[in-house]
Tab-separated table of C-alpha atoms in Angstrom:
chain	number	residue	atom	x	y	z
A	57	MET	CA	66.342	7.077	80.901
A	58	PRO	CA	62.787	7.900	81.941
A	59	ILE	CA	61.452	6.715	78.568
A	60	ASP	CA	61.883	4.069	75.872
A	61	TYR	CA	60.027	4.773	72.623
A	62	HIS	CA	61.184	1.918	70.387
A	63	THR	CA	59.912	-1.584	71.181
A	64	HIS	CA	58.506	-4.532	69.260
A	65	ASN	CA	56.440	-7.598	70.101
A	66	TYR	CA	55.515	-11.036	68.784
A	67	ARG	CA	53.308	-9.642	66.010
A	68	CYS	CA	56.223	-8.656	63.787
A	69	GLY	CA	57.434	-12.250	63.619
A	70	HIS	CA	61.023	-11.612	64.716
A	71	ALA	CA	60.417	-10.399	68.276
A	72	VAL	CA	59.053	-12.259	71.277
A	73	GLY	CA	56.732	-11.299	74.093
A	74	GLN	CA	53.328	-9.735	74.534
A	75	LEU	CA	52.826	-5.971	74.589
A	76	GLU	CA	51.943	-6.126	78.273
A	77	GLU	CA	55.279	-7.781	79.077
A	78	TYR	CA	57.113	-4.786	77.604
A	79	ILE	CA	55.045	-2.424	79.727
A	80	LEU	CA	55.731	-4.428	82.885
A	81	SER	CA	59.440	-4.480	82.075
A	82	ALA	CA	59.425	-0.692	81.782
A	83	ILE	CA	57.602	-0.393	85.110
A	84	ASP	CA	60.150	-2.685	86.759
A	85	LYS	CA	62.909	-0.407	85.481
A	86	GLY	CA	61.269	2.704	86.890
A	87	MET	CA	60.409	4.307	83.573
A	88	GLU	CA	57.841	7.078	83.308
A	89	GLN	CA	56.848	6.352	79.695
A	90	ILE	CA	56.962	3.319	77.412
A	91	GLY	CA	56.353	3.516	73.692
A	92	LEU	CA	54.883	0.579	71.787
A	93	SER	CA	56.060	0.789	68.178
A	94	ASP	CA	55.786	-2.406	66.209
A	95	HIS	CA	56.621	-2.652	62.507
A	96	MET	CA	54.103	-1.334	60.008
A	97	PRO	CA	52.699	-4.004	57.668
A	98	LEU	CA	54.658	-4.618	54.479
A	99	LEU	CA	53.319	-2.701	51.509
A	100	HIS	CA	55.762	-3.571	48.740
A	101	LEU	CA	56.337	-7.238	49.587
A	102	LYS	CA	53.949	-10.109	50.187
A	103	ASN	CA	53.586	-10.961	53.868
A	104	GLU	CA	53.222	-14.661	53.127
A	105	GLU	CA	56.659	-14.627	51.512
A	106	HIS	CA	58.156	-12.632	54.402
A	107	PRO	CA	56.164	-13.659	57.485
A	108	ASP	CA	58.803	-12.616	59.981
A	109	ILE	CA	59.496	-9.007	59.018
A	110	ALA	CA	56.357	-7.117	60.023
A	111	MET	CA	52.832	-7.570	61.310
A	112	THR	CA	50.138	-8.316	58.764
A	113	MET	CA	47.579	-5.754	57.676
A	114	GLU	CA	44.922	-7.846	59.422
A	115	GLU	CA	46.811	-7.529	62.699
A	116	LEU	CA	47.193	-3.764	62.527
A	117	PRO	CA	43.782	-2.827	64.019
A	118	ARG	CA	44.150	-5.556	66.653
A	119	TYR	CA	47.549	-4.161	67.584
A	120	VAL	CA	46.154	-0.641	67.981
A	121	GLU	CA	43.169	-1.891	69.958
A	122	GLU	CA	45.409	-3.791	72.376
A	123	CYS	CA	47.750	-0.808	72.754
A	124	LEU	CA	44.845	1.489	73.615
A	125	SER	CA	43.439	-1.020	76.076
A	126	LEU	CA	46.789	-1.351	77.847
A	127	LYS	CA	47.252	2.411	77.854
A	128	GLU	CA	44.053	2.671	79.861
A	129	LYS	CA	44.850	-0.316	82.089
A	130	TYR	CA	48.199	1.055	83.228
A	131	LYS	CA	47.140	4.688	83.594
A	132	GLY	CA	48.589	5.978	86.835
A	133	ARG	CA	51.425	3.444	86.838
A	134	ILE	CA	53.171	4.366	83.590
A	135	GLU	CA	52.337	6.465	80.560
A	136	VAL	CA	51.876	4.142	77.598
A	137	ARG	CA	52.403	5.724	74.184
A	138	VAL	CA	50.804	4.122	71.129
A	139	GLY	CA	53.275	4.187	68.281
A	140	LEU	CA	54.285	2.601	65.000
A	141	GLU	CA	57.572	2.086	63.225
A	142	GLY	CA	56.378	3.202	59.821
A	143	ASP	CA	58.758	2.043	57.119
A	144	TYR	CA	59.372	4.568	54.386
A	145	VAL	CA	59.371	2.897	50.984
A	146	GLU	CA	59.558	5.222	48.010
A	147	GLY	CA	56.571	4.884	45.717
A	148	TYR	CA	54.213	3.771	48.488
A	149	GLU	CA	53.565	7.146	50.062
A	150	GLU	CA	49.803	7.022	49.549
A	151	GLN	CA	49.468	3.684	51.351
A	152	ILE	CA	51.771	4.810	54.172
A	153	GLU	CA	49.788	8.007	54.615
A	154	ALA	CA	46.552	6.019	54.910
A	155	ILE	CA	48.018	3.996	57.788
A	156	VAL	CA	49.506	7.048	59.489
A	157	ASN	CA	46.238	8.956	59.301
A	158	GLY	CA	43.987	5.989	59.973
A	159	TYR	CA	44.756	5.390	63.645
A	160	PRO	CA	45.150	7.488	66.829
A	161	TRP	CA	48.935	7.282	67.106
A	162	ASP	CA	50.887	9.147	69.732
A	163	TYR	CA	53.893	9.034	67.412
A	164	VAL	CA	55.126	7.425	64.216
A	165	ILE	CA	58.785	6.536	63.653
A	166	GLY	CA	60.131	7.091	60.154
A	167	SER	CA	62.598	4.302	59.479
A	168	VAL	CA	64.316	3.083	56.335
A	169	HIS	CA	64.989	-0.632	56.213
A	170	PHE	CA	64.475	-1.337	52.529
A	171	LEU	CA	66.336	-0.313	49.415
A	172	GLY	CA	63.862	-1.719	46.945
A	173	THR	CA	63.204	-5.272	48.107
A	174	TRP	CA	66.521	-5.510	49.974
A	175	ASP	CA	66.204	-5.155	53.746
A	176	VAL	CA	69.613	-3.752	54.666
A	177	THR	CA	68.990	-4.512	58.363
A	178	ASP	CA	68.196	-8.230	57.890
A	179	PHE	CA	71.051	-10.580	58.783
A	180	ARG	CA	69.655	-13.138	56.336
A	181	GLN	CA	70.255	-10.696	53.493
A	182	VAL	CA	73.838	-9.720	54.279
A	183	HIS	CA	74.997	-11.610	51.173
A	184	LYS	CA	73.372	-8.899	49.061
A	185	TRP	CA	76.282	-6.613	49.914
A	186	GLU	CA	78.537	-8.857	47.812
A	187	GLY	CA	79.633	-7.132	44.627
A	188	ARG	CA	77.665	-4.010	45.491
A	189	ASN	CA	79.060	-0.489	45.400
A	190	VAL	CA	78.911	0.413	49.097
A	191	THR	CA	78.968	4.154	48.515
A	192	GLU	CA	76.030	3.936	46.109
A	193	ALA	CA	74.067	1.931	48.686
A	194	TYR	CA	74.764	4.595	51.311
A	195	ALA	CA	73.722	7.320	48.885
A	196	GLN	CA	70.441	5.522	48.150
A	197	TYR	CA	69.824	4.978	51.854
A	198	TYR	CA	70.424	8.569	52.958
A	199	ASP	CA	68.394	9.848	50.018
A	200	ALA	CA	65.496	7.741	51.334
A	201	ILE	CA	65.975	9.217	54.822
A	202	GLY	CA	65.685	12.699	53.362
A	203	LYS	CA	62.571	11.783	51.402
A	204	ALA	CA	61.011	10.191	54.492
A	205	ALA	CA	61.591	13.382	56.454
A	206	ALA	CA	59.931	15.436	53.728
A	207	THR	CA	56.704	13.419	53.663
A	208	GLY	CA	55.252	14.863	56.842
A	209	PHE	CA	54.186	11.378	57.926
A	210	TYR	CA	56.615	10.964	60.786
A	211	ASP	CA	57.435	12.429	64.185
A	212	TYR	CA	61.020	11.294	64.327
A	213	ILE	CA	63.562	9.389	62.284
A	214	GLY	CA	64.584	5.976	63.569
A	215	HIS	CA	68.147	4.592	63.566
A	216	ILE	CA	69.282	7.204	61.052
A	217	ASP	CA	72.487	5.371	60.086
A	218	ALA	CA	71.265	1.762	60.262
A	219	ILE	CA	72.881	1.185	56.859
A	220	LYS	CA	76.113	0.571	58.815
A	221	ARG	CA	74.646	-2.339	60.786
A	222	PHE	CA	76.776	-5.120	59.330
A	223	GLY	CA	79.991	-3.142	59.244
A	224	TYR	CA	80.083	-2.353	55.532
A	225	LYS	CA	81.602	1.079	55.215
A	226	PRO	CA	82.358	2.996	52.026
A	227	GLU	CA	85.917	3.897	51.198
A	228	GLU	CA	84.761	7.372	50.212
A	229	ASP	CA	83.798	10.045	52.724
A	230	VAL	CA	79.988	10.059	53.093
A	231	THR	CA	79.793	13.073	55.406
A	232	GLU	CA	77.873	15.023	52.752
A	233	LEU	CA	75.254	12.267	52.570
A	234	GLU	CA	74.848	12.282	56.342
A	235	GLU	CA	74.670	16.073	56.362
A	236	ALA	CA	71.931	16.109	53.745
A	237	ALA	CA	69.880	13.676	55.838
A	238	LEU	CA	70.382	15.718	59.008
A	239	GLN	CA	69.456	18.927	57.222
A	240	ALA	CA	66.248	17.303	55.949
A	241	VAL	CA	65.360	16.272	59.502
A	242	LYS	CA	66.034	19.819	60.700
A	243	LYS	CA	64.173	21.468	57.818
A	244	HIS	CA	61.024	19.460	58.449
A	245	ASP	CA	61.193	19.902	62.240
A	246	LEU	CA	61.536	16.231	63.117
A	247	ALA	CA	63.390	14.610	65.975
A	248	PHE	CA	65.648	11.573	65.675
A	249	GLU	CA	66.503	8.763	68.025
A	250	LEU	CA	69.549	7.441	69.795
A	251	ASN	CA	68.938	3.739	69.215
A	252	ALA	CA	70.748	1.216	71.394
A	253	ALA	CA	70.382	-1.791	69.091
A	254	GLY	CA	73.427	-0.927	67.012
A	255	PHE	CA	75.640	-1.665	69.995
A	256	TYR	CA	74.694	-5.338	69.693
A	257	ALA	CA	75.089	-5.467	65.896
A	258	PRO	CA	78.344	-6.120	63.998
A	259	CYS	CA	78.912	-2.334	63.761
A	260	LYS	CA	79.264	-2.300	67.581
A	261	GLU	CA	78.026	1.233	68.097
A	262	MET	CA	74.705	2.927	68.644
A	263	TYR	CA	72.657	4.503	65.906
A	264	PRO	CA	73.741	7.138	65.151
A	265	SER	CA	77.510	7.372	65.423
A	266	LEU	CA	78.994	9.909	67.805
A	267	SER	CA	79.965	12.079	64.856
A	268	ILE	CA	76.386	12.268	63.571
A	269	LEU	CA	75.084	12.813	67.098
A	270	GLU	CA	77.426	15.764	67.605
A	271	ARG	CA	76.344	17.337	64.326
A	272	ALA	CA	72.680	16.799	65.168
A	273	LYS	CA	73.249	18.657	68.430
A	274	ALA	CA	74.992	21.463	66.539
A	275	TYR	CA	71.841	21.758	64.400
A	276	ASP	CA	69.753	21.652	67.598
A	277	ILE	CA	67.743	18.666	66.365
A	278	PRO	CA	65.629	17.126	69.151
A	279	VAL	CA	66.556	13.605	70.193
A	280	THR	CA	64.687	10.724	71.789
A	281	TYR	CA	65.821	7.313	73.027
A	282	GLY	CA	64.816	3.847	71.931
A	283	SER	CA	66.089	0.435	72.936
A	284	ASP	CA	64.671	-1.219	69.803
A	285	ALA	CA	63.837	-4.084	72.164
A	286	HIS	CA	62.706	-7.328	70.564
A	287	HIS	CA	62.434	-9.051	73.939
A	288	PRO	CA	60.810	-7.626	77.099
A	289	GLU	CA	64.060	-7.944	79.026
A	290	LYS	CA	65.745	-5.628	76.503
A	291	VAL	CA	63.542	-2.643	77.346
A	292	GLY	CA	65.866	0.175	78.343
A	293	GLN	CA	68.986	-1.612	77.114
A	294	LYS	CA	72.100	0.576	77.265
A	295	ALA	CA	69.944	3.413	78.614
A	296	ALA	CA	72.643	4.596	81.036
A	297	ASP	CA	75.207	4.640	78.221
A	298	ALA	CA	72.756	6.506	76.000
A	299	ARG	CA	72.139	9.081	78.709
A	300	THR	CA	75.865	9.624	79.201
A	301	MET	CA	76.443	9.885	75.455
A	302	LEU	CA	73.698	12.479	75.091
A	303	LYS	CA	74.890	14.492	78.092
A	304	ASN	CA	78.463	14.472	76.758
A	305	VAL	CA	77.443	16.090	73.481
A	306	GLY	CA	75.311	18.682	75.257
A	307	TYR	CA	71.757	17.354	75.259
A	308	THR	CA	69.766	18.103	78.424
A	309	HIS	CA	66.236	17.319	77.189
A	310	ILE	CA	64.694	14.376	75.385
A	311	ALA	CA	61.731	14.350	73.018
A	312	THR	CA	58.482	12.734	74.125
A	313	PHE	CA	55.230	12.502	72.180
A	314	ALA	CA	51.501	12.394	72.786
A	315	GLU	CA	48.803	12.643	70.139
A	316	ARG	CA	51.474	13.482	67.530
A	317	LYS	CA	52.710	16.472	69.522
A	318	ARG	CA	56.302	16.737	70.734
A	319	LYS	CA	57.217	17.810	74.239
A	320	MET	CA	60.764	18.130	75.526
A	321	LYS	CA	61.524	16.498	78.859
A	322	PRO	CA	64.649	17.053	80.979
A	323	PHE	CA	66.630	13.922	81.789
């Protein structure tokens, strides 16, 4: 892959490495573009109670400043894109919008991690699945994806089926829920990502599943690629597999972003 648009760094508390290390890793791997996209500060939880989920609000301007500085430093060697993984949390749209509009992002990823205060992607919270109606959780999750797409805050949807991370699957068919989410992405002219991190999770497959990827292609929804690297060495992880997967379902171009504008790039 010539790009990787989903990376994290030490600021979020659960990744390691400096921003510059991620850029150098991308250069070593021959990439043309590297996206820096750390987690947006928590809005509905107290950072001091959850210090290892996202960067603090105080760190946000420092993060942007460092990204912009590195973008300039590495001009001519690699195109650095300044991004943010902007959690969608229902009821906090005004605060999210202020962050999205307050900085010169190249792109903002719309991701759903939280159902209320439950982070469905956090291995330390897997016990919260116990006694829960799995289908209802999936319905709540995909409803949030649709609402995120409708906000206009985001450029693409991140790991669209991350609800499957720990292998909990509903007994009922949830195709209609997935379809509604995909149709929302299409309606609001967003892209989505093929995210490699799922391969290393208990679900053992990328986000999204092949089935969702095929339907996204049928809807002609633009796709991008992200490693979701939490360590510099993970930049570009499973990129060759991602490329093959995309080619096999008929994709020939990948979405790139600059100054919140999408441009399709052949790969």
